[in-house]
Amino acid sequence: MPDLDFAVESADVLPYAAVPTILFRLGVQNAVGGEEINSISLRTQIRIAATQRRYDHTEQEKLRELFGEPHQWKDTLRSLLWTNTNTIVTRFSGGRVFEMPVTCTYDFDVVGTKYFAALEDGEIPLEFLFSGTVFYRKDGGALQVAQISWEKEAKFRLPVRLWREMMDHYFPNSAWLRLHQDTFDRLYDYRSRNALLTWDRTLESLLDAAEKEVER
């Protein structure tokens, strides 16, 4: 039965995808000789190992929504689920390198986006947890099937710069907010009544009014 080991070798931004995408390159090796791997239906859970890096004061402020006040972090700082993905690894014997595209969102209601956007620099510690199904042949015999245990893992430190460059490429000087429909309807009505040409100007008008109210 195959004994597979995985390693994440590199990551790059996929520049011309329909949505922001990071392309991870992974290596897989079979420790058992004489086996031909016909294919792997690979399931991968990617987690953010948030406890495995340091945070400066600015980052701590931005991460308050996720982990609370910094003095609470010894109890609240924890690993976060980023995403799950499925990949088909094609035929090989011994080992090979394959690609794993991971789509990303700029929706600030998503935990992973909140975490990535809060970081100023450095690296994002990631954990890859593998499972799935291996189809293989032993010494040219009949096709056999085996399962990959969740104990198969790999680690990778993704540069924050890479994530920021990707979002700047797909959404230059922009950010996304998701609103309830009734909130959007009220905002749209405010924009129309005040003849405001853009959503930026609409929000600026509301913020200016709120600041003036506070100053009174």
mmCIF file with all atom_site columns, C-alpha atoms in Angstrom:
data_model
loop_
_atom_site.group_PDB
_atom_site.id
_atom_site.type_symbol
_atom_site.label_atom_id
_atom_site.label_alt_id
_atom_site.label_comp_id
_atom_site.label_asym_id
_atom_site.label_entity_id
_atom_site.label_seq_id
_atom_site.pdbx_PDB_ins_code
_atom_site.Cartn_x
_atom_site.Cartn_y
_atom_site.Cartn_z
_atom_site.occupancy
_atom_site.B_iso_or_equiv
_atom_site.pdbx_formal_charge
_atom_site.auth_seq_id
_atom_site.auth_comp_id
_atom_site.auth_asym_id
_atom_site.auth_atom_id
_atom_site.pdbx_PDB_model_num
ATOM 1   C CA . MET A 1 1   ? 0.000   0.000  0.000   1.00 0.00 ? 1   MET A CA 1
ATOM 2   C CA . PRO A 1 2   ? 1.393   3.464  -0.861  1.00 0.00 ? 2   PRO A CA 1
ATOM 3   C CA . ASP A 1 3   ? 3.021   5.522  1.880   1.00 0.00 ? 3   ASP A CA 1
ATOM 4   C CA . LEU A 1 4   ? 2.838   9.082  0.584   1.00 0.00 ? 4   LEU A CA 1
ATOM 5   C CA . ASP A 1 5   ? 4.632   12.146 1.897   1.00 0.00 ? 5   ASP A CA 1
ATOM 6   C CA . PHE A 1 6   ? 3.725   15.674 0.788   1.00 0.00 ? 6   PHE A CA 1
ATOM 7   C CA . ALA A 1 7   ? 5.695   18.935 0.813   1.00 0.00 ? 7   ALA A CA 1
ATOM 8   C CA . VAL A 1 8   ? 4.705   22.440 -0.302  1.00 0.00 ? 8   VAL A CA 1
ATOM 9   C CA . GLU A 1 9   ? 7.554   23.745 -2.445  1.00 0.00 ? 9   GLU A CA 1
ATOM 10  C CA . SER A 1 10  ? 6.441   27.211 -3.575  1.00 0.00 ? 10  SER A CA 1
ATOM 11  C CA . ALA A 1 11  ? 3.526   29.575 -4.176  1.00 0.00 ? 11  ALA A CA 1
ATOM 12  C CA . ASP A 1 12  ? 2.810   32.168 -6.865  1.00 0.00 ? 12  ASP A CA 1
ATOM 13  C CA . VAL A 1 13  ? -0.069  34.378 -7.928  1.00 0.00 ? 13  VAL A CA 1
ATOM 14  C CA . LEU A 1 14  ? -2.007  33.083 -10.939 1.00 0.00 ? 14  LEU A CA 1
ATOM 15  C CA . PRO A 1 15  ? -2.235  36.372 -12.880 1.00 0.00 ? 15  PRO A CA 1
ATOM 16  C CA . TYR A 1 16  ? -5.050  35.731 -15.373 1.00 0.00 ? 16  TYR A CA 1
ATOM 17  C CA . ALA A 1 17  ? -7.626  33.712 -13.453 1.00 0.00 ? 17  ALA A CA 1
ATOM 18  C CA . ALA A 1 18  ? -11.308 34.684 -13.208 1.00 0.00 ? 18  ALA A CA 1
ATOM 19  C CA . VAL A 1 19  ? -10.909 35.235 -9.443  1.00 0.00 ? 19  VAL A CA 1
ATOM 20  C CA . PRO A 1 20  ? -7.853  35.826 -7.208  1.00 0.00 ? 20  PRO A CA 1
ATOM 21  C CA . THR A 1 21  ? -5.921  32.552 -7.134  1.00 0.00 ? 21  THR A CA 1
ATOM 22  C CA . ILE A 1 22  ? -2.706  31.372 -5.492  1.00 0.00 ? 22  ILE A CA 1
ATOM 23  C CA . LEU A 1 23  ? -0.986  28.478 -7.239  1.00 0.00 ? 23  LEU A CA 1
ATOM 24  C CA . PHE A 1 24  ? 0.798   26.198 -4.776  1.00 0.00 ? 24  PHE A CA 1
ATOM 25  C CA . ARG A 1 25  ? 3.351   23.705 -6.091  1.00 0.00 ? 25  ARG A CA 1
ATOM 26  C CA . LEU A 1 26  ? 3.553   20.532 -4.059  1.00 0.00 ? 26  LEU A CA 1
ATOM 27  C CA . GLY A 1 27  ? 5.787   17.484 -4.171  1.00 0.00 ? 27  GLY A CA 1
ATOM 28  C CA . VAL A 1 28  ? 4.571   13.977 -3.385  1.00 0.00 ? 28  VAL A CA 1
ATOM 29  C CA . GLN A 1 29  ? 6.793   10.933 -2.778  1.00 0.00 ? 29  GLN A CA 1
ATOM 30  C CA . ASN A 1 30  ? 5.814   7.303  -2.349  1.00 0.00 ? 30  ASN A CA 1
ATOM 31  C CA . ALA A 1 31  ? 8.090   5.580  0.166   1.00 0.00 ? 31  ALA A CA 1
ATOM 32  C CA . VAL A 1 32  ? 7.037   2.138  -1.113  1.00 0.00 ? 32  VAL A CA 1
ATOM 33  C CA . GLY A 1 33  ? 8.977   0.929  -4.158  1.00 0.00 ? 33  GLY A CA 1
ATOM 34  C CA . GLY A 1 34  ? 7.531   -1.026 -7.057  1.00 0.00 ? 34  GLY A CA 1
ATOM 35  C CA . GLU A 1 35  ? 4.195   0.743  -7.046  1.00 0.00 ? 35  GLU A CA 1
ATOM 36  C CA . GLU A 1 36  ? 2.761   2.801  -9.873  1.00 0.00 ? 36  GLU A CA 1
ATOM 37  C CA . ILE A 1 37  ? 0.354   5.482  -8.700  1.00 0.00 ? 37  ILE A CA 1
ATOM 38  C CA . ASN A 1 38  ? -2.421  5.658  -11.274 1.00 0.00 ? 38  ASN A CA 1
ATOM 39  C CA . SER A 1 39  ? -3.999  8.782  -9.726  1.00 0.00 ? 39  SER A CA 1
ATOM 40  C CA . ILE A 1 40  ? -4.796  10.477 -6.427  1.00 0.00 ? 40  ILE A CA 1
ATOM 41  C CA . SER A 1 41  ? -8.094  12.129 -5.583  1.00 0.00 ? 41  SER A CA 1
ATOM 42  C CA . LEU A 1 42  ? -6.634  14.505 -3.014  1.00 0.00 ? 42  LEU A CA 1
ATOM 43  C CA . ARG A 1 43  ? -8.594  16.477 -0.439  1.00 0.00 ? 43  ARG A CA 1
ATOM 44  C CA . THR A 1 44  ? -6.700  19.224 1.367   1.00 0.00 ? 44  THR A CA 1
ATOM 45  C CA . GLN A 1 45  ? -7.717  21.336 4.345   1.00 0.00 ? 45  GLN A CA 1
ATOM 46  C CA . ILE A 1 46  ? -5.560  24.457 4.672   1.00 0.00 ? 46  ILE A CA 1
ATOM 47  C CA . ARG A 1 47  ? -5.391  26.071 8.092   1.00 0.00 ? 47  ARG A CA 1
ATOM 48  C CA . ILE A 1 48  ? -3.796  29.285 9.342   1.00 0.00 ? 48  ILE A CA 1
ATOM 49  C CA . ALA A 1 49  ? -1.474  28.447 12.234  1.00 0.00 ? 49  ALA A CA 1
ATOM 50  C CA . ALA A 1 50  ? -1.993  31.847 13.840  1.00 0.00 ? 50  ALA A CA 1
ATOM 51  C CA . THR A 1 51  ? -0.011  31.022 16.994  1.00 0.00 ? 51  THR A CA 1
ATOM 52  C CA . GLN A 1 52  ? 3.185   30.469 14.983  1.00 0.00 ? 52  GLN A CA 1
ATOM 53  C CA . ARG A 1 53  ? 4.114   34.105 14.295  1.00 0.00 ? 53  ARG A CA 1
ATOM 54  C CA . ARG A 1 54  ? 4.496   37.408 16.138  1.00 0.00 ? 54  ARG A CA 1
ATOM 55  C CA . TYR A 1 55  ? 2.230   40.442 15.723  1.00 0.00 ? 55  TYR A CA 1
ATOM 56  C CA . ASP A 1 56  ? 3.117   44.107 16.101  1.00 0.00 ? 56  ASP A CA 1
ATOM 57  C CA . HIS A 1 57  ? 0.815   46.636 17.769  1.00 0.00 ? 57  HIS A CA 1
ATOM 58  C CA . THR A 1 58  ? -0.916  47.666 14.518  1.00 0.00 ? 58  THR A CA 1
ATOM 59  C CA . GLU A 1 59  ? -1.643  44.054 13.614  1.00 0.00 ? 59  GLU A CA 1
ATOM 60  C CA . GLN A 1 60  ? -2.966  43.337 17.092  1.00 0.00 ? 60  GLN A CA 1
ATOM 61  C CA . GLU A 1 61  ? -5.407  46.229 16.741  1.00 0.00 ? 61  GLU A CA 1
ATOM 62  C CA . LYS A 1 62  ? -6.659  44.947 13.383  1.00 0.00 ? 62  LYS A CA 1
ATOM 63  C CA . LEU A 1 63  ? -7.030  41.394 14.706  1.00 0.00 ? 63  LEU A CA 1
ATOM 64  C CA . ARG A 1 64  ? -9.139  42.410 17.693  1.00 0.00 ? 64  ARG A CA 1
ATOM 65  C CA . GLU A 1 65  ? -12.335 41.227 15.968  1.00 0.00 ? 65  GLU A CA 1
ATOM 66  C CA . LEU A 1 66  ? -10.893 37.710 15.563  1.00 0.00 ? 66  LEU A CA 1
ATOM 67  C CA . PHE A 1 67  ? -9.012  37.221 18.830  1.00 0.00 ? 67  PHE A CA 1
ATOM 68  C CA . GLY A 1 68  ? -10.189 39.938 21.215  1.00 0.00 ? 68  GLY A CA 1
ATOM 69  C CA . GLU A 1 69  ? -7.913  42.237 23.199  1.00 0.00 ? 69  GLU A CA 1
ATOM 70  C CA . PRO A 1 70  ? -4.182  41.364 23.136  1.00 0.00 ? 70  PRO A CA 1
ATOM 71  C CA . HIS A 1 71  ? -4.147  40.518 26.858  1.00 0.00 ? 71  HIS A CA 1
ATOM 72  C CA . GLN A 1 72  ? -6.700  37.759 26.084  1.00 0.00 ? 72  GLN A CA 1
ATOM 73  C CA . TRP A 1 73  ? -4.640  36.160 23.332  1.00 0.00 ? 73  TRP A CA 1
ATOM 74  C CA . LYS A 1 74  ? -3.117  33.472 25.529  1.00 0.00 ? 74  LYS A CA 1
ATOM 75  C CA . ASP A 1 75  ? -6.636  32.000 25.615  1.00 0.00 ? 75  ASP A CA 1
ATOM 76  C CA . THR A 1 76  ? -8.129  33.182 22.296  1.00 0.00 ? 76  THR A CA 1
ATOM 77  C CA . LEU A 1 77  ? -5.294  33.016 19.741  1.00 0.00 ? 77  LEU A CA 1
ATOM 78  C CA . ARG A 1 78  ? -5.891  29.807 17.803  1.00 0.00 ? 78  ARG A CA 1
ATOM 79  C CA . SER A 1 79  ? -5.614  28.044 14.465  1.00 0.00 ? 79  SER A CA 1
ATOM 80  C CA . LEU A 1 80  ? -8.122  29.175 11.815  1.00 0.00 ? 80  LEU A CA 1
ATOM 81  C CA . LEU A 1 81  ? -9.627  27.304 8.893   1.00 0.00 ? 81  LEU A CA 1
ATOM 82  C CA . TRP A 1 82  ? -8.716  29.014 5.628   1.00 0.00 ? 82  TRP A CA 1
ATOM 83  C CA . THR A 1 83  ? -10.141 26.739 2.934   1.00 0.00 ? 83  THR A CA 1
ATOM 84  C CA . ASN A 1 84  ? -10.732 23.208 1.620   1.00 0.00 ? 84  ASN A CA 1
ATOM 85  C CA . THR A 1 85  ? -9.733  22.138 -1.862  1.00 0.00 ? 85  THR A CA 1
ATOM 86  C CA . ASN A 1 86  ? -9.834  19.069 -4.129  1.00 0.00 ? 86  ASN A CA 1
ATOM 87  C CA . THR A 1 87  ? -7.033  18.157 -6.541  1.00 0.00 ? 87  THR A CA 1
ATOM 88  C CA . ILE A 1 88  ? -6.459  15.282 -8.975  1.00 0.00 ? 88  ILE A CA 1
ATOM 89  C CA . VAL A 1 89  ? -2.833  14.117 -9.088  1.00 0.00 ? 89  VAL A CA 1
ATOM 90  C CA . THR A 1 90  ? -2.089  12.190 -12.266 1.00 0.00 ? 90  THR A CA 1
ATOM 91  C CA . ARG A 1 91  ? 0.030   9.090  -12.853 1.00 0.00 ? 91  ARG A CA 1
ATOM 92  C CA . PHE A 1 92  ? 3.554   8.815  -11.416 1.00 0.00 ? 92  PHE A CA 1
ATOM 93  C CA . SER A 1 93  ? 6.023   6.330  -10.009 1.00 0.00 ? 93  SER A CA 1
ATOM 94  C CA . GLY A 1 94  ? 8.227   7.282  -7.084  1.00 0.00 ? 94  GLY A CA 1
ATOM 95  C CA . GLY A 1 95  ? 7.390   10.973 -6.912  1.00 0.00 ? 95  GLY A CA 1
ATOM 96  C CA . ARG A 1 96  ? 6.286   14.037 -8.806  1.00 0.00 ? 96  ARG A CA 1
ATOM 97  C CA . VAL A 1 97  ? 5.439   17.741 -8.486  1.00 0.00 ? 97  VAL A CA 1
ATOM 98  C CA . PHE A 1 98  ? 1.864   18.925 -9.002  1.00 0.00 ? 98  PHE A CA 1
ATOM 99  C CA . GLU A 1 99  ? -0.049  22.197 -8.805  1.00 0.00 ? 99  GLU A CA 1
ATOM 100 C CA . MET A 1 100 ? -2.839  23.114 -6.412  1.00 0.00 ? 100 MET A CA 1
ATOM 101 C CA . PRO A 1 101 ? -4.779  26.298 -7.281  1.00 0.00 ? 101 PRO A CA 1
ATOM 102 C CA . VAL A 1 102 ? -6.469  27.927 -4.287  1.00 0.00 ? 102 VAL A CA 1
ATOM 103 C CA . THR A 1 103 ? -9.049  30.611 -4.979  1.00 0.00 ? 103 THR A CA 1
ATOM 104 C CA . CYS A 1 104 ? -9.221  33.575 -2.593  1.00 0.00 ? 104 CYS A CA 1
ATOM 105 C CA . THR A 1 105 ? -11.912 36.075 -1.707  1.00 0.00 ? 105 THR A CA 1
ATOM 106 C CA . TYR A 1 106 ? -11.723 39.736 -0.729  1.00 0.00 ? 106 TYR A CA 1
ATOM 107 C CA . ASP A 1 107 ? -14.949 39.446 1.272   1.00 0.00 ? 107 ASP A CA 1
ATOM 108 C CA . PHE A 1 108 ? -14.232 40.871 4.726   1.00 0.00 ? 108 PHE A CA 1
ATOM 109 C CA . ASP A 1 109 ? -16.954 38.713 6.274   1.00 0.00 ? 109 ASP A CA 1
ATOM 110 C CA . VAL A 1 110 ? -14.636 35.733 5.671   1.00 0.00 ? 110 VAL A CA 1
ATOM 111 C CA . VAL A 1 111 ? -12.284 34.938 8.564   1.00 0.00 ? 111 VAL A CA 1
ATOM 112 C CA . GLY A 1 112 ? -9.271  34.207 6.361   1.00 0.00 ? 112 GLY A CA 1
ATOM 113 C CA . THR A 1 113 ? -9.579  37.544 4.563   1.00 0.00 ? 113 THR A CA 1
ATOM 114 C CA . LYS A 1 114 ? -9.792  39.431 7.866   1.00 0.00 ? 114 LYS A CA 1
ATOM 115 C CA . TYR A 1 115 ? -6.639  37.716 9.062   1.00 0.00 ? 115 TYR A CA 1
ATOM 116 C CA . PHE A 1 116 ? -4.608  38.212 5.861   1.00 0.00 ? 116 PHE A CA 1
ATOM 117 C CA . ALA A 1 117 ? -5.628  41.863 5.508   1.00 0.00 ? 117 ALA A CA 1
ATOM 118 C CA . ALA A 1 118 ? -4.570  42.625 9.089   1.00 0.00 ? 118 ALA A CA 1
ATOM 119 C CA . LEU A 1 119 ? -0.960  41.587 8.537   1.00 0.00 ? 119 LEU A CA 1
ATOM 120 C CA . GLU A 1 120 ? 1.566   44.253 7.627   1.00 0.00 ? 120 GLU A CA 1
ATOM 121 C CA . ASP A 1 121 ? 4.529   42.083 6.594   1.00 0.00 ? 121 ASP A CA 1
ATOM 122 C CA . GLY A 1 122 ? 6.295   38.811 7.237   1.00 0.00 ? 122 GLY A CA 1
ATOM 123 C CA . GLU A 1 123 ? 4.797   35.398 6.570   1.00 0.00 ? 123 GLU A CA 1
ATOM 124 C CA . ILE A 1 124 ? 1.506   33.563 7.042   1.00 0.00 ? 124 ILE A CA 1
ATOM 125 C CA . PRO A 1 125 ? 2.068   30.156 8.696   1.00 0.00 ? 125 PRO A CA 1
ATOM 126 C CA . LEU A 1 126 ? -0.064  27.567 6.911   1.00 0.00 ? 126 LEU A CA 1
ATOM 127 C CA . GLU A 1 127 ? -0.805  23.922 7.668   1.00 0.00 ? 127 GLU A CA 1
ATOM 128 C CA . PHE A 1 128 ? -1.914  21.555 4.885   1.00 0.00 ? 128 PHE A CA 1
ATOM 129 C CA . LEU A 1 129 ? -3.875  18.491 6.073   1.00 0.00 ? 129 LEU A CA 1
ATOM 130 C CA . PHE A 1 130 ? -4.259  15.784 3.417   1.00 0.00 ? 130 PHE A CA 1
ATOM 131 C CA . SER A 1 131 ? -6.736  12.979 2.878   1.00 0.00 ? 131 SER A CA 1
ATOM 132 C CA . GLY A 1 132 ? -8.308  11.284 -0.113  1.00 0.00 ? 132 GLY A CA 1
ATOM 133 C CA . THR A 1 133 ? -8.060  8.179  -2.281  1.00 0.00 ? 133 THR A CA 1
ATOM 134 C CA . VAL A 1 134 ? -5.060  6.620  -4.044  1.00 0.00 ? 134 VAL A CA 1
ATOM 135 C CA . PHE A 1 135 ? -5.455  4.357  -7.082  1.00 0.00 ? 135 PHE A CA 1
ATOM 136 C CA . TYR A 1 136 ? -2.321  2.244  -7.630  1.00 0.00 ? 136 TYR A CA 1
ATOM 137 C CA . ARG A 1 137 ? -0.836  -0.939 -9.066  1.00 0.00 ? 137 ARG A CA 1
ATOM 138 C CA . LYS A 1 138 ? 1.686   -3.189 -7.327  1.00 0.00 ? 138 LYS A CA 1
ATOM 139 C CA . ASP A 1 139 ? 4.328   -4.603 -9.715  1.00 0.00 ? 139 ASP A CA 1
ATOM 140 C CA . GLY A 1 140 ? 2.054   -4.105 -12.717 1.00 0.00 ? 140 GLY A CA 1
ATOM 141 C CA . GLY A 1 141 ? -0.836  -6.034 -11.167 1.00 0.00 ? 141 GLY A CA 1
ATOM 142 C CA . ALA A 1 142 ? -4.511  -5.184 -10.827 1.00 0.00 ? 142 ALA A CA 1
ATOM 143 C CA . LEU A 1 143 ? -5.670  -1.685 -9.901  1.00 0.00 ? 143 LEU A CA 1
ATOM 144 C CA . GLN A 1 144 ? -6.027  -1.240 -6.130  1.00 0.00 ? 144 GLN A CA 1
ATOM 145 C CA . VAL A 1 145 ? -7.449  1.479  -3.904  1.00 0.00 ? 145 VAL A CA 1
ATOM 146 C CA . ALA A 1 146 ? -6.170  2.915  -0.623  1.00 0.00 ? 146 ALA A CA 1
ATOM 147 C CA . GLN A 1 147 ? -7.094  5.855  1.591   1.00 0.00 ? 147 GLN A CA 1
ATOM 148 C CA . ILE A 1 148 ? -4.829  8.718  2.701   1.00 0.00 ? 148 ILE A CA 1
ATOM 149 C CA . SER A 1 149 ? -4.991  9.363  6.418   1.00 0.00 ? 149 SER A CA 1
ATOM 150 C CA . TRP A 1 150 ? -5.528  12.883 7.804   1.00 0.00 ? 150 TRP A CA 1
ATOM 151 C CA . GLU A 1 151 ? -2.215  12.423 9.645   1.00 0.00 ? 151 GLU A CA 1
ATOM 152 C CA . LYS A 1 152 ? -0.432  13.373 6.392   1.00 0.00 ? 152 LYS A CA 1
ATOM 153 C CA . GLU A 1 153 ? 0.511   17.049 6.773   1.00 0.00 ? 153 GLU A CA 1
ATOM 154 C CA . ALA A 1 154 ? 2.797   19.724 5.379   1.00 0.00 ? 154 ALA A CA 1
ATOM 155 C CA . LYS A 1 155 ? 3.702   23.239 6.486   1.00 0.00 ? 155 LYS A CA 1
ATOM 156 C CA . PHE A 1 156 ? 4.382   26.356 4.448   1.00 0.00 ? 156 PHE A CA 1
ATOM 157 C CA . ARG A 1 157 ? 4.993   30.016 5.234   1.00 0.00 ? 157 ARG A CA 1
ATOM 158 C CA . LEU A 1 158 ? 3.236   32.196 2.665   1.00 0.00 ? 158 LEU A CA 1
ATOM 159 C CA . PRO A 1 159 ? 4.714   35.697 2.284   1.00 0.00 ? 159 PRO A CA 1
ATOM 160 C CA . VAL A 1 160 ? 2.185   38.389 3.213   1.00 0.00 ? 160 VAL A CA 1
ATOM 161 C CA . ARG A 1 161 ? 3.588   40.370 0.288   1.00 0.00 ? 161 ARG A CA 1
ATOM 162 C CA . LEU A 1 162 ? 2.329   37.697 -2.132  1.00 0.00 ? 162 LEU A CA 1
ATOM 163 C CA . TRP A 1 163 ? -1.244  37.920 -0.854  1.00 0.00 ? 163 TRP A CA 1
ATOM 164 C CA . ARG A 1 164 ? -1.199  41.734 -0.983  1.00 0.00 ? 164 ARG A CA 1
ATOM 165 C CA . GLU A 1 165 ? 0.242   41.768 -4.498  1.00 0.00 ? 165 GLU A CA 1
ATOM 166 C CA . MET A 1 166 ? -2.499  39.388 -5.621  1.00 0.00 ? 166 MET A CA 1
ATOM 167 C CA . MET A 1 167 ? -5.303  41.529 -4.215  1.00 0.00 ? 167 MET A CA 1
ATOM 168 C CA . ASP A 1 168 ? -3.724  44.710 -5.636  1.00 0.00 ? 168 ASP A CA 1
ATOM 169 C CA . HIS A 1 169 ? -3.570  42.978 -9.026  1.00 0.00 ? 169 HIS A CA 1
ATOM 170 C CA . TYR A 1 170 ? -7.217  41.891 -9.031  1.00 0.00 ? 170 TYR A CA 1
ATOM 171 C CA . PHE A 1 171 ? -8.729  44.763 -7.014  1.00 0.00 ? 171 PHE A CA 1
ATOM 172 C CA . PRO A 1 172 ? -6.385  47.783 -7.321  1.00 0.00 ? 172 PRO A CA 1
ATOM 173 C CA . ASN A 1 173 ? -6.952  50.313 -4.528  1.00 0.00 ? 173 ASN A CA 1
ATOM 174 C CA . SER A 1 174 ? -10.265 48.629 -3.652  1.00 0.00 ? 174 SER A CA 1
ATOM 175 C CA . ALA A 1 175 ? -11.972 46.645 -0.911  1.00 0.00 ? 175 ALA A CA 1
ATOM 176 C CA . TRP A 1 176 ? -15.252 44.725 -0.771  1.00 0.00 ? 176 TRP A CA 1
ATOM 177 C CA . LEU A 1 177 ? -18.107 44.874 1.715   1.00 0.00 ? 177 LEU A CA 1
ATOM 178 C CA . ARG A 1 178 ? -21.169 42.635 1.778   1.00 0.00 ? 178 ARG A CA 1
ATOM 179 C CA . LEU A 1 179 ? -24.436 44.277 2.912   1.00 0.00 ? 179 LEU A CA 1
ATOM 180 C CA . HIS A 1 180 ? -27.910 43.036 3.735   1.00 0.00 ? 180 HIS A CA 1
ATOM 181 C CA . GLN A 1 181 ? -30.355 43.944 0.999   1.00 0.00 ? 181 GLN A CA 1
ATOM 182 C CA . ASP A 1 182 ? -32.367 46.345 3.188   1.00 0.00 ? 182 ASP A CA 1
ATOM 183 C CA . THR A 1 183 ? -29.147 48.176 4.183   1.00 0.00 ? 183 THR A CA 1
ATOM 184 C CA . PHE A 1 184 ? -28.107 48.451 0.543   1.00 0.00 ? 184 PHE A CA 1
ATOM 185 C CA . ASP A 1 185 ? -31.578 49.765 -0.400  1.00 0.00 ? 185 ASP A CA 1
ATOM 186 C CA . ARG A 1 186 ? -31.324 52.513 2.238   1.00 0.00 ? 186 ARG A CA 1
ATOM 187 C CA . LEU A 1 187 ? -27.816 53.393 1.078   1.00 0.00 ? 187 LEU A CA 1
ATOM 188 C CA . TYR A 1 188 ? -28.915 53.484 -2.556  1.00 0.00 ? 188 TYR A CA 1
ATOM 189 C CA . ASP A 1 189 ? -31.865 55.734 -1.665  1.00 0.00 ? 189 ASP A CA 1
ATOM 190 C CA . TYR A 1 190 ? -29.516 58.101 0.240   1.00 0.00 ? 190 TYR A CA 1
ATOM 191 C CA . ARG A 1 191 ? -27.167 58.253 -2.745  1.00 0.00 ? 191 ARG A CA 1
ATOM 192 C CA . SER A 1 192 ? -30.013 59.031 -5.158  1.00 0.00 ? 192 SER A CA 1
ATOM 193 C CA . ARG A 1 193 ? -31.622 61.703 -2.966  1.00 0.00 ? 193 ARG A CA 1
ATOM 194 C CA . ASN A 1 194 ? -28.287 63.478 -2.519  1.00 0.00 ? 194 ASN A CA 1
ATOM 195 C CA . ALA A 1 195 ? -27.184 63.146 -6.152  1.00 0.00 ? 195 ALA A CA 1
ATOM 196 C CA . LEU A 1 196 ? -23.926 61.453 -5.157  1.00 0.00 ? 196 LEU A CA 1
ATOM 197 C CA . LEU A 1 197 ? -22.077 60.024 -8.152  1.00 0.00 ? 197 LEU A CA 1
ATOM 198 C CA . THR A 1 198 ? -20.080 57.206 -6.536  1.00 0.00 ? 198 THR A CA 1
ATOM 199 C CA . TRP A 1 199 ? -20.314 54.802 -3.615  1.00 0.00 ? 199 TRP A CA 1
ATOM 200 C CA . ASP A 1 200 ? -17.099 56.265 -2.227  1.00 0.00 ? 200 ASP A CA 1
ATOM 201 C CA . ARG A 1 201 ? -18.665 59.723 -2.138  1.00 0.00 ? 201 ARG A CA 1
ATOM 202 C CA . THR A 1 202 ? -21.826 58.291 -0.578  1.00 0.00 ? 202 THR A CA 1
ATOM 203 C CA . LEU A 1 203 ? -19.935 56.711 2.319   1.00 0.00 ? 203 LEU A CA 1
ATOM 204 C CA . GLU A 1 204 ? -17.723 59.780 2.722   1.00 0.00 ? 204 GLU A CA 1
ATOM 205 C CA . SER A 1 205 ? -20.854 61.925 3.047   1.00 0.00 ? 205 SER A CA 1
ATOM 206 C CA . LEU A 1 206 ? -22.266 59.680 5.779   1.00 0.00 ? 206 LEU A CA 1
ATOM 207 C CA . LEU A 1 207 ? -18.927 59.535 7.625   1.00 0.00 ? 207 LEU A CA 1
ATOM 208 C CA . ASP A 1 208 ? -18.512 63.325 7.437   1.00 0.00 ? 208 ASP A CA 1
ATOM 209 C CA . ALA A 1 209 ? -22.001 63.804 8.870   1.00 0.00 ? 209 ALA A CA 1
ATOM 210 C CA . ALA A 1 210 ? -21.292 61.329 11.693  1.00 0.00 ? 210 ALA A CA 1
ATOM 211 C CA . GLU A 1 211 ? -17.997 63.047 12.578  1.00 0.00 ? 211 GLU A CA 1
ATOM 212 C CA . LYS A 1 212 ? -19.672 66.450 12.689  1.00 0.00 ? 212 LYS A CA 1
ATOM 213 C CA . GLU A 1 213 ? -22.327 65.024 15.001  1.00 0.00 ? 213 GLU A CA 1
ATOM 214 C CA . VAL A 1 214 ? -19.651 63.686 17.368  1.00 0.00 ? 214 VAL A CA 1
ATOM 215 C CA . GLU A 1 215 ? -17.864 67.067 17.432  1.00 0.00 ? 215 GLU A CA 1
ATOM 216 C CA . ARG A 1 216 ? -20.981 68.925 18.594  1.00 0.00 ? 216 ARG A CA 1
#
